[in-house]
């Protein structure tokens, strides 16, 4: 980020390329030591800031999205990254051909929602262009306008675990924060001034592990307090050059999470009085998984009036409820913050608040 580099230059800091290379190697080693396959793209002297591998585009489940750099000095980098993607057999499913989009602005909020920061390098035309191209895959594309001094969205927002994120809350728009709240995100607050220290610029590598800049101890300790394993890497010179772990990496493929790791995986609760329940629910479960995906969790519960609290416990994390005669009153709604659908296989809906 240019403003960070400019501030360090004012203080008399000079480029220490050998130190920067050593820090980069420590980052690569940290990934490899934690079971991450690292694919390196050959450096080319004519690509001045190619080390920030994040920004050429982004990855979705279907393949790669090639962005468009705002500044011409970086536009030539896309060729090298695209060549590597083709060599790896990664399909290119979209390409920004109007406006600009850089990968530091991209976040996959959930399986169906893609957020693109509109900060300094990604513009409205780029977001609109990708919305048109990606809707065929079933994605909702949202723009997140933020003050331009932040450069990219990953400088003020970073998902560090399922539904857990670092956030410079003062720098993020209200609508985006509300969207995260509705999706039950837990936000770890980061002070706006810590943006200049790359406090949010970390890299989640799964299994509760996060790679972060060593000197940001107060932020790293907040993640540790939530049970995350923070891997400290000294990136002083790379920070002075305007980058962090997230800037330097572009995840190509992530392993599927087990259902118990997927805090956002869908859960359907089938619940009714014993005399209303089918003796076997194989057909319902098969139908739900055919329509919603094999990873949907289907739970069956026999309802008893004198065990209402048991119903509350099971519906608490459900996304959908399938019932005929169980009363879904205001308290049930309050106890089920994730509930999106109540489906009734009975006549009328007077038992739903």
PDB file of N, CA and C in Angstrom, residues 220-310:
ATOM      1  N   UNK A 220      -2.993 -10.468  17.246  1.00  0.00           N
ATOM      2  CA  UNK A 220      -2.805 -11.920  17.220  1.00  0.00           C
ATOM      3  C   UNK A 220      -3.310 -12.563  18.505  1.00  0.00           C
ATOM      4  N   UNK A 221      -3.120 -11.868  19.631  1.00  0.00           N
ATOM      5  CA  UNK A 221      -3.590 -12.406  20.910  1.00  0.00           C
ATOM      6  C   UNK A 221      -5.119 -12.465  20.963  1.00  0.00           C
ATOM      7  N   UNK A 222      -5.793 -11.525  20.297  1.00  0.00           N
ATOM      8  CA  UNK A 222      -7.258 -11.576  20.232  1.00  0.00           C
ATOM      9  C   UNK A 222      -7.721 -12.825  19.491  1.00  0.00           C
ATOM     10  N   UNK A 223      -7.000 -13.187  18.430  1.00  0.00           N
ATOM     11  CA  UNK A 223      -7.355 -14.407  17.702  1.00  0.00           C
ATOM     12  C   UNK A 223      -7.076 -15.638  18.553  1.00  0.00           C
ATOM     13  N   UNK A 224      -5.950 -15.614  19.262  1.00  0.00           N
ATOM     14  CA  UNK A 224      -5.620 -16.753  20.134  1.00  0.00           C
ATOM     15  C   UNK A 224      -6.671 -16.927  21.231  1.00  0.00           C
ATOM     16  N   UNK A 225      -7.231 -15.812  21.705  1.00  0.00           N
ATOM     17  CA  UNK A 225      -8.237 -15.886  22.763  1.00  0.00           C
ATOM     18  C   UNK A 225      -9.497 -16.611  22.300  1.00  0.00           C
ATOM     19  N   UNK A 226      -9.702 -16.659  20.978  1.00  0.00           N
ATOM     20  CA  UNK A 226     -10.850 -17.373  20.421  1.00  0.00           C
ATOM     21  C   UNK A 226     -10.488 -18.813  20.050  1.00  0.00           C
ATOM     22  N   UNK A 227      -9.262 -19.216  20.410  1.00  0.00           N
ATOM     23  CA  UNK A 227      -8.863 -20.594  20.165  1.00  0.00           C
ATOM     24  C   UNK A 227      -8.147 -20.818  18.846  1.00  0.00           C
ATOM     25  N   UNK A 228      -7.822 -19.744  18.132  1.00  0.00           N
ATOM     26  CA  UNK A 228      -7.112 -19.895  16.861  1.00  0.00           C
ATOM     27  C   UNK A 228      -5.619 -20.065  17.103  1.00  0.00           C
ATOM     28  N   UNK A 229      -4.987 -20.843  16.246  1.00  0.00           N
ATOM     29  CA  UNK A 229      -3.543 -21.072  16.297  1.00  0.00           C
ATOM     30  C   UNK A 229      -2.884 -20.071  15.356  1.00  0.00           C
ATOM     31  N   UNK A 230      -2.262 -19.036  15.924  1.00  0.00           N
ATOM     32  CA  UNK A 230      -1.665 -17.970  15.121  1.00  0.00           C
ATOM     33  C   UNK A 230      -0.183 -18.264  14.903  1.00  0.00           C
ATOM     34  N   UNK A 231       0.215 -18.325  13.646  1.00  0.00           N
ATOM     35  CA  UNK A 231       1.603 -18.603  13.269  1.00  0.00           C
ATOM     36  C   UNK A 231       2.268 -17.263  12.971  1.00  0.00           C
ATOM     37  N   UNK A 232       3.167 -16.824  13.844  1.00  0.00           N
ATOM     38  CA  UNK A 232       3.824 -15.525  13.691  1.00  0.00           C
ATOM     39  C   UNK A 232       4.960 -15.607  12.682  1.00  0.00           C
ATOM     40  N   UNK A 233       4.979 -14.647  11.757  1.00  0.00           N
ATOM     41  CA  UNK A 233       6.058 -14.553  10.777  1.00  0.00           C
ATOM     42  C   UNK A 233       6.584 -13.118  10.783  1.00  0.00           C
ATOM     43  N   UNK A 234       7.899 -12.924  10.915  1.00  0.00           N
ATOM     44  CA  UNK A 234       8.452 -11.556  10.898  1.00  0.00           C
ATOM     45  C   UNK A 234       8.505 -11.019   9.468  1.00  0.00           C
ATOM     46  N   UNK A 235       7.658 -10.040   9.168  1.00  0.00           N
ATOM     47  CA  UNK A 235       7.601  -9.487   7.812  1.00  0.00           C
ATOM     48  C   UNK A 235       7.822  -7.978   7.836  1.00  0.00           C
ATOM     49  N   UNK A 236       8.851  -7.521   8.529  1.00  0.00           N
ATOM     50  CA  UNK A 236       9.084  -6.080   8.672  1.00  0.00           C
ATOM     51  C   UNK A 236       9.315  -5.387   7.332  1.00  0.00           C
ATOM     52  N   UNK A 237      10.256  -5.890   6.552  1.00  0.00           N
ATOM     53  CA  UNK A 237      10.577  -5.236   5.285  1.00  0.00           C
ATOM     54  C   UNK A 237       9.438  -5.353   4.277  1.00  0.00           C
ATOM     55  N   UNK A 238       8.779  -6.502   4.270  1.00  0.00           N
ATOM     56  CA  UNK A 238       7.636  -6.658   3.369  1.00  0.00           C
ATOM     57  C   UNK A 238       6.516  -5.712   3.778  1.00  0.00           C
ATOM     58  N   UNK A 239       6.327  -5.519   5.094  1.00  0.00           N
ATOM     59  CA  UNK A 239       5.352  -4.537   5.567  1.00  0.00           C
ATOM     60  C   UNK A 239       5.724  -3.147   5.082  1.00  0.00           C
ATOM     61  N   UNK A 240       6.996  -2.780   5.182  1.00  0.00           N
ATOM     62  CA  UNK A 240       7.440  -1.459   4.725  1.00  0.00           C
ATOM     63  C   UNK A 240       7.199  -1.274   3.229  1.00  0.00           C
ATOM     64  N   UNK A 241       7.222  -2.393   2.491  1.00  0.00           N
ATOM     65  CA  UNK A 241       6.964  -2.327   1.050  1.00  0.00           C
ATOM     66  C   UNK A 241       5.475  -2.295   0.742  1.00  0.00           C
ATOM     67  N   UNK A 242       4.648  -2.422   1.785  1.00  0.00           N
ATOM     68  CA  UNK A 242       3.207  -2.283   1.598  1.00  0.00           C
ATOM     69  C   UNK A 242       2.431  -3.575   1.509  1.00  0.00           C
ATOM     70  N   UNK A 243       3.007  -4.709   1.972  1.00  0.00           N
ATOM     71  CA  UNK A 243       2.297  -5.980   1.843  1.00  0.00           C
ATOM     72  C   UNK A 243       2.260  -6.768   3.132  1.00  0.00           C
ATOM     73  N   UNK A 244       1.452  -7.821   3.138  1.00  0.00           N
ATOM     74  CA  UNK A 244       1.343  -8.725   4.269  1.00  0.00           C
ATOM     75  C   UNK A 244       1.043 -10.130   3.767  1.00  0.00           C
ATOM     76  N   UNK A 245       0.834 -11.091   4.670  1.00  0.00           N
ATOM     77  CA  UNK A 245       0.612 -12.485   4.251  1.00  0.00           C
ATOM     78  C   UNK A 245      -0.523 -12.654   3.246  1.00  0.00           C
ATOM     79  N   UNK A 246      -1.603 -11.895   3.425  1.00  0.00           N
ATOM     80  CA  UNK A 246      -2.734 -12.032   2.499  1.00  0.00           C
ATOM     81  C   UNK A 246      -2.377 -11.492   1.129  1.00  0.00           C
ATOM     82  N   UNK A 247      -1.628 -10.389   1.077  1.00  0.00           N
ATOM     83  CA  UNK A 247      -1.222  -9.795  -0.201  1.00  0.00           C
ATOM     84  C   UNK A 247      -0.338 -10.739  -1.022  1.00  0.00           C
ATOM     85  N   UNK A 248       0.454 -11.543  -0.310  1.00  0.00           N
ATOM     86  CA  UNK A 248       1.488 -12.343  -0.969  1.00  0.00           C
ATOM     87  C   UNK A 248       0.995 -13.700  -1.464  1.00  0.00           C
ATOM     88  N   UNK A 249      -0.261 -14.015  -1.207  1.00  0.00           N
ATOM     89  CA  UNK A 249      -0.756 -15.354  -1.507  1.00  0.00           C
ATOM     90  C   UNK A 249      -2.070 -15.307  -2.268  1.00  0.00           C
ATOM     91  N   UNK A 250      -2.319 -16.356  -3.032  1.00  0.00           N
ATOM     92  CA  UNK A 250      -3.611 -16.532  -3.710  1.00  0.00           C
ATOM     93  C   UNK A 250      -4.013 -17.999  -3.575  1.00  0.00           C
ATOM     94  N   UNK A 251      -4.869 -18.335  -2.612  1.00  0.00           N
ATOM     95  CA  UNK A 251      -5.294 -19.735  -2.478  1.00  0.00           C
ATOM     96  C   UNK A 251      -5.973 -20.230  -3.752  1.00  0.00           C
ATOM     97  N   UNK A 252      -5.520 -21.372  -4.244  1.00  0.00           N
ATOM     98  CA  UNK A 252      -6.071 -21.944  -5.470  1.00  0.00           C
ATOM     99  C   UNK A 252      -7.116 -23.009  -5.148  1.00  0.00           C
ATOM    100  N   UNK A 253      -6.832 -23.822  -4.158  1.00  0.00           N
ATOM    101  CA  UNK A 253      -7.765 -24.894  -3.804  1.00  0.00           C
ATOM    102  C   UNK A 253      -7.700 -25.138  -2.303  1.00  0.00           C
ATOM    103  N   UNK A 254      -8.869 -25.256  -1.694  1.00  0.00           N
ATOM    104  CA  UNK A 254      -8.958 -25.564  -0.272  1.00  0.00           C
ATOM    105  C   UNK A 254      -9.676 -26.892  -0.103  1.00  0.00           C
ATOM    106  N   UNK A 255      -9.264 -27.719   0.874  1.00  0.00           N
ATOM    107  CA  UNK A 255      -9.974 -28.976   1.111  1.00  0.00           C
ATOM    108  C   UNK A 255     -11.370 -28.709   1.640  1.00  0.00           C
ATOM    109  N   UNK A 256     -12.290 -29.630   1.350  1.00  0.00           N
ATOM    110  CA  UNK A 256     -13.644 -29.511   1.874  1.00  0.00           C
ATOM    111  C   UNK A 256     -13.625 -29.641   3.397  1.00  0.00           C
ATOM    112  N   UNK A 257     -14.377 -28.778   4.079  1.00  0.00           N
ATOM    113  CA  UNK A 257     -14.488 -28.873   5.526  1.00  0.00           C
ATOM    114  C   UNK A 257     -15.451 -29.984   5.905  1.00  0.00           C
ATOM    115  N   UNK A 258     -15.140 -30.685   6.991  1.00  0.00           N
ATOM    116  CA  UNK A 258     -16.111 -31.619   7.551  1.00  0.00           C
ATOM    117  C   UNK A 258     -17.326 -30.836   8.016  1.00  0.00           C
ATOM    118  N   UNK A 259     -18.474 -31.509   8.098  1.00  0.00           N
ATOM    119  CA  UNK A 259     -19.698 -30.821   8.471  1.00  0.00           C
ATOM    120  C   UNK A 259     -19.565 -30.153   9.833  1.00  0.00           C
ATOM    121  N   UNK A 260     -18.863 -30.806  10.770  1.00  0.00           N
ATOM    122  CA  UNK A 260     -18.736 -30.227  12.107  1.00  0.00           C
ATOM    123  C   UNK A 260     -17.817 -29.022  12.141  1.00  0.00           C
ATOM    124  N   UNK A 261     -17.070 -28.794  11.033  1.00  0.00           N
ATOM    125  CA  UNK A 261     -16.224 -27.606  10.936  1.00  0.00           C
ATOM    126  C   UNK A 261     -16.950 -26.474  10.217  1.00  0.00           C
ATOM    127  N   UNK A 262     -18.042 -26.772   9.560  1.00  0.00           N
ATOM    128  CA  UNK A 262     -18.719 -25.792   8.727  1.00  0.00           C
ATOM    129  C   UNK A 262     -19.778 -25.073   9.536  1.00  0.00           C
ATOM    130  N   UNK A 263     -19.372 -24.000  10.166  1.00  0.00           N
ATOM    131  CA  UNK A 263     -20.337 -23.258  10.967  1.00  0.00           C
ATOM    132  C   UNK A 263     -21.451 -22.694  10.104  1.00  0.00           C
ATOM    133  N   UNK A 264     -21.224 -22.585   8.810  1.00  0.00           N
ATOM    134  CA  UNK A 264     -22.247 -22.056   7.927  1.00  0.00           C
ATOM    135  C   UNK A 264     -22.996 -23.122   7.154  1.00  0.00           C
ATOM    136  N   UNK A 265     -22.719 -24.440   7.383  1.00  0.00           N
ATOM    137  CA  UNK A 265     -23.411 -25.488   6.660  1.00  0.00           C
ATOM    138  C   UNK A 265     -24.891 -25.489   7.029  1.00  0.00           C
ATOM    139  N   UNK A 266     -25.742 -25.873   6.079  1.00  0.00           N
ATOM    140  CA  UNK A 266     -27.180 -25.789   6.291  1.00  0.00           C
ATOM    141  C   UNK A 266     -27.688 -26.959   7.130  1.00  0.00           C
ATOM    142  N   UNK A 267     -28.581 -26.633   8.066  1.00  0.00           N
ATOM    143  CA  UNK A 267     -29.213 -27.663   8.898  1.00  0.00           C
ATOM    144  C   UNK A 267     -30.723 -27.556   8.736  1.00  0.00           C
ATOM    145  N   UNK A 268     -31.369 -28.709   8.469  1.00  0.00           N
ATOM    146  CA  UNK A 268     -32.829 -28.794   8.380  1.00  0.00           C
ATOM    147  C   UNK A 268     -33.316 -29.663   9.527  1.00  0.00           C
ATOM    148  N   UNK A 269     -34.257 -29.142  10.303  1.00  0.00           N
ATOM    149  CA  UNK A 269     -34.848 -29.891  11.410  1.00  0.00           C
ATOM    150  C   UNK A 269     -36.239 -30.363  11.008  1.00  0.00           C
ATOM    151  N   UNK A 270     -36.462 -31.674  11.047  1.00  0.00           N
ATOM    152  CA  UNK A 270     -37.790 -32.262  10.860  1.00  0.00           C
ATOM    153  C   UNK A 270     -38.327 -32.580  12.246  1.00  0.00           C
ATOM    154  N   UNK A 271     -39.435 -31.956  12.615  1.00  0.00           N
ATOM    155  CA  UNK A 271     -39.916 -32.084  13.998  1.00  0.00           C
ATOM    156  C   UNK A 271     -41.437 -32.070  14.042  1.00  0.00           C
ATOM    157  N   UNK A 272     -42.006 -33.051  14.742  1.00  0.00           N
ATOM    158  CA  UNK A 272     -43.458 -33.078  14.931  1.00  0.00           C
ATOM    159  C   UNK A 272     -43.820 -34.050  16.046  1.00  0.00           C
ATOM    160  N   UNK A 273     -45.111 -34.057  16.398  1.00  0.00           N
ATOM    161  CA  UNK A 273     -45.613 -34.986  17.404  1.00  0.00           C
ATOM    162  C   UNK A 273     -45.427 -36.414  16.896  1.00  0.00           C
ATOM    163  N   UNK A 274     -45.203 -37.346  17.816  1.00  0.00           N
ATOM    164  CA  UNK A 274     -44.890 -38.728  17.445  1.00  0.00           C
ATOM    165  C   UNK A 274     -45.950 -39.341  16.551  1.00  0.00           C
ATOM    166  N   UNK A 275     -47.236 -39.041  16.815  1.00  0.00           N
ATOM    167  CA  UNK A 275     -48.298 -39.661  16.018  1.00  0.00           C
ATOM    168  C   UNK A 275     -48.453 -39.026  14.644  1.00  0.00           C
ATOM    169  N   UNK A 276     -47.683 -37.963  14.381  1.00  0.00           N
ATOM    170  CA  UNK A 276     -47.715 -37.317  13.065  1.00  0.00           C
ATOM    171  C   UNK A 276     -46.478 -37.642  12.229  1.00  0.00           C
ATOM    172  N   UNK A 277     -45.539 -38.303  12.840  1.00  0.00           N
ATOM    173  CA  UNK A 277     -44.258 -38.564  12.173  1.00  0.00           C
ATOM    174  C   UNK A 277     -44.341 -39.842  11.342  1.00  0.00           C
ATOM    175  N   UNK A 278     -43.647 -39.835  10.222  1.00  0.00           N
ATOM    176  CA  UNK A 278     -43.510 -41.044   9.414  1.00  0.00           C
ATOM    177  C   UNK A 278     -42.578 -42.013  10.140  1.00  0.00           C
ATOM    178  N   UNK A 279     -42.766 -43.325   9.950  1.00  0.00           N
ATOM    179  CA  UNK A 279     -41.863 -44.283  10.593  1.00  0.00           C
ATOM    180  C   UNK A 279     -40.448 -44.228  10.045  1.00  0.00           C
ATOM    181  N   UNK A 280     -40.297 -43.699   8.830  1.00  0.00           N
ATOM    182  CA  UNK A 280     -38.973 -43.626   8.210  1.00  0.00           C
ATOM    183  C   UNK A 280     -38.887 -42.323   7.418  1.00  0.00           C
ATOM    184  N   UNK A 281     -37.738 -41.664   7.504  1.00  0.00           N
ATOM    185  CA  UNK A 281     -37.579 -40.357   6.833  1.00  0.00           C
ATOM    186  C   UNK A 281     -36.547 -40.397   5.705  1.00  0.00           C
ATOM    187  N   UNK A 282     -36.280 -41.571   5.201  1.00  0.00           N
ATOM    188  CA  UNK A 282     -35.266 -41.710   4.146  1.00  0.00           C
ATOM    189  C   UNK A 282     -35.620 -40.890   2.908  1.00  0.00           C
ATOM    190  N   UNK A 283     -36.926 -40.873   2.552  1.00  0.00           N
ATOM    191  CA  UNK A 283     -37.339 -40.139   1.354  1.00  0.00           C
ATOM    192  C   UNK A 283     -37.123 -38.642   1.533  1.00  0.00           C
ATOM    193  N   UNK A 284     -37.529 -38.111   2.704  1.00  0.00           N
ATOM    194  CA  UNK A 284     -37.338 -36.685   2.947  1.00  0.00           C
ATOM    195  C   UNK A 284     -35.861 -36.308   2.919  1.00  0.00           C
ATOM    196  N   UNK A 285     -35.036 -37.123   3.585  1.00  0.00           N
ATOM    197  CA  UNK A 285     -33.598 -36.836   3.641  1.00  0.00           C
ATOM    198  C   UNK A 285     -32.985 -36.902   2.247  1.00  0.00           C
ATOM    199  N   UNK A 286     -33.367 -37.911   1.475  1.00  0.00           N
ATOM    200  CA  UNK A 286     -32.844 -38.038   0.105  1.00  0.00           C
ATOM    201  C   UNK A 286     -33.253 -36.844  -0.739  1.00  0.00           C
ATOM    202  N   UNK A 287     -34.519 -36.406  -0.586  1.00  0.00           N
ATOM    203  CA  UNK A 287     -35.009 -35.264  -1.368  1.00  0.00           C
ATOM    204  C   UNK A 287     -34.295 -33.970  -0.981  1.00  0.00           C
ATOM    205  N   UNK A 288     -34.112 -33.759   0.326  1.00  0.00           N
ATOM    206  CA  UNK A 288     -33.416 -32.553   0.785  1.00  0.00           C
ATOM    207  C   UNK A 288     -31.979 -32.515   0.293  1.00  0.00           C
ATOM    208  N   UNK A 289     -31.293 -33.623   0.363  1.00  0.00           N
ATOM    209  CA  UNK A 289     -29.893 -33.651  -0.081  1.00  0.00           C
ATOM    210  C   UNK A 289     -29.778 -33.514  -1.591  1.00  0.00           C
ATOM    211  N   UNK A 290     -30.764 -34.028  -2.318  1.00  0.00           N
ATOM    212  CA  UNK A 290     -30.750 -33.863  -3.773  1.00  0.00           C
ATOM    213  C   UNK A 290     -30.909 -32.405  -4.161  1.00  0.00           C
ATOM    214  N   UNK A 291     -31.717 -31.680  -3.384  1.00  0.00           N
ATOM    215  CA  UNK A 291     -31.957 -30.285  -3.713  1.00  0.00           C
ATOM    216  C   UNK A 291     -30.995 -29.300  -3.089  1.00  0.00           C
ATOM    217  N   UNK A 292     -30.459 -29.645  -1.911  1.00  0.00           N
ATOM    218  CA  UNK A 292     -29.637 -28.696  -1.161  1.00  0.00           C
ATOM    219  C   UNK A 292     -28.171 -29.078  -1.078  1.00  0.00           C
ATOM    220  N   UNK A 293     -27.819 -30.276  -1.537  1.00  0.00           N
ATOM    221  CA  UNK A 293     -26.424 -30.709  -1.486  1.00  0.00           C
ATOM    222  C   UNK A 293     -26.214 -31.806  -0.466  1.00  0.00           C
ATOM    223  N   UNK A 294     -25.234 -32.646  -0.726  1.00  0.00           N
ATOM    224  CA  UNK A 294     -24.975 -33.799   0.123  1.00  0.00           C
ATOM    225  C   UNK A 294     -24.536 -33.408   1.542  1.00  0.00           C
ATOM    226  N   UNK A 295     -24.020 -32.193   1.708  1.00  0.00           N
ATOM    227  CA  UNK A 295     -23.507 -31.817   3.015  1.00  0.00           C
ATOM    228  C   UNK A 295     -24.569 -31.227   3.939  1.00  0.00           C
ATOM    229  N   UNK A 296     -25.835 -31.124   3.460  1.00  0.00           N
ATOM    230  CA  UNK A 296     -26.881 -30.600   4.320  1.00  0.00           C
ATOM    231  C   UNK A 296     -27.085 -31.557   5.499  1.00  0.00           C
ATOM    232  N   UNK A 297     -27.237 -30.992   6.686  1.00  0.00           N
ATOM    233  CA  UNK A 297     -27.472 -31.782   7.884  1.00  0.00           C
ATOM    234  C   UNK A 297     -28.973 -31.864   8.132  1.00  0.00           C
ATOM    235  N   UNK A 298     -29.509 -33.074   8.183  1.00  0.00           N
ATOM    236  CA  UNK A 298     -30.932 -33.282   8.437  1.00  0.00           C
ATOM    237  C   UNK A 298     -31.081 -33.956   9.800  1.00  0.00           C
ATOM    238  N   UNK A 299     -31.828 -33.316  10.700  1.00  0.00           N
ATOM    239  CA  UNK A 299     -32.030 -33.842  12.045  1.00  0.00           C
ATOM    240  C   UNK A 299     -33.517 -34.104  12.250  1.00  0.00           C
ATOM    241  N   UNK A 300     -33.853 -35.240  12.838  1.00  0.00           N
ATOM    242  CA  UNK A 300     -35.246 -35.625  13.077  1.00  0.00           C
ATOM    243  C   UNK A 300     -35.484 -35.647  14.593  1.00  0.00           C
ATOM    244  N   UNK A 301     -36.565 -34.982  15.034  1.00  0.00           N
ATOM    245  CA  UNK A 301     -36.865 -34.892  16.462  1.00  0.00           C
ATOM    246  C   UNK A 301     -38.355 -35.114  16.689  1.00  0.00           C
ATOM    247  N   UNK A 302     -38.714 -36.059  17.574  1.00  0.00           N
ATOM    248  CA  UNK A 302     -40.102 -36.242  17.999  1.00  0.00           C
ATOM    249  C   UNK A 302     -40.423 -35.201  19.066  1.00  0.00           C
ATOM    250  N   UNK A 303     -41.474 -34.445  18.821  1.00  0.00           N
ATOM    251  CA  UNK A 303     -41.828 -33.332  19.706  1.00  0.00           C
ATOM    252  C   UNK A 303     -42.745 -33.799  20.832  1.00  0.00           C
ATOM    253  N   UNK A 304     -42.483 -33.261  22.039  1.00  0.00           N
ATOM    254  CA  UNK A 304     -43.351 -33.503  23.182  1.00  0.00           C
ATOM    255  C   UNK A 304     -43.621 -32.165  23.856  1.00  0.00           C
ATOM    256  N   UNK A 305     -44.900 -31.903  24.154  1.00  0.00           N
ATOM    257  CA  UNK A 305     -45.285 -30.604  24.725  1.00  0.00           C
ATOM    258  C   UNK A 305     -44.567 -30.307  26.030  1.00  0.00           C
ATOM    259  N   UNK A 306     -44.348 -31.349  26.847  1.00  0.00           N
ATOM    260  CA  UNK A 306     -43.707 -31.104  28.143  1.00  0.00           C
ATOM    261  C   UNK A 306     -42.183 -31.059  28.056  1.00  0.00           C
ATOM    262  N   UNK A 307     -41.682 -31.151  26.823  1.00  0.00           N
ATOM    263  CA  UNK A 307     -40.232 -31.026  26.606  1.00  0.00           C
ATOM    264  C   UNK A 307     -39.948 -29.940  25.569  1.00  0.00           C
ATOM    265  N   UNK A 308     -40.638 -28.816  25.735  1.00  0.00           N
ATOM    266  CA  UNK A 308     -40.504 -27.702  24.783  1.00  0.00           C
ATOM    267  C   UNK A 308     -39.056 -27.223  24.686  1.00  0.00           C
ATOM    268  N   UNK A 309     -38.351 -27.198  25.811  1.00  0.00           N
ATOM    269  CA  UNK A 309     -36.972 -26.723  25.791  1.00  0.00           C
ATOM    270  C   UNK A 309     -36.080 -27.595  24.908  1.00  0.00           C
ATOM    271  N   UNK A 310     -36.415 -28.880  24.803  1.00  0.00           N
ATOM    272  CA  UNK A 310     -35.647 -29.763  23.921  1.00  0.00           C
ATOM    273  C   UNK A 310     -35.793 -29.309  22.471  1.00  0.00           C
TER     274      UNK A 310
END
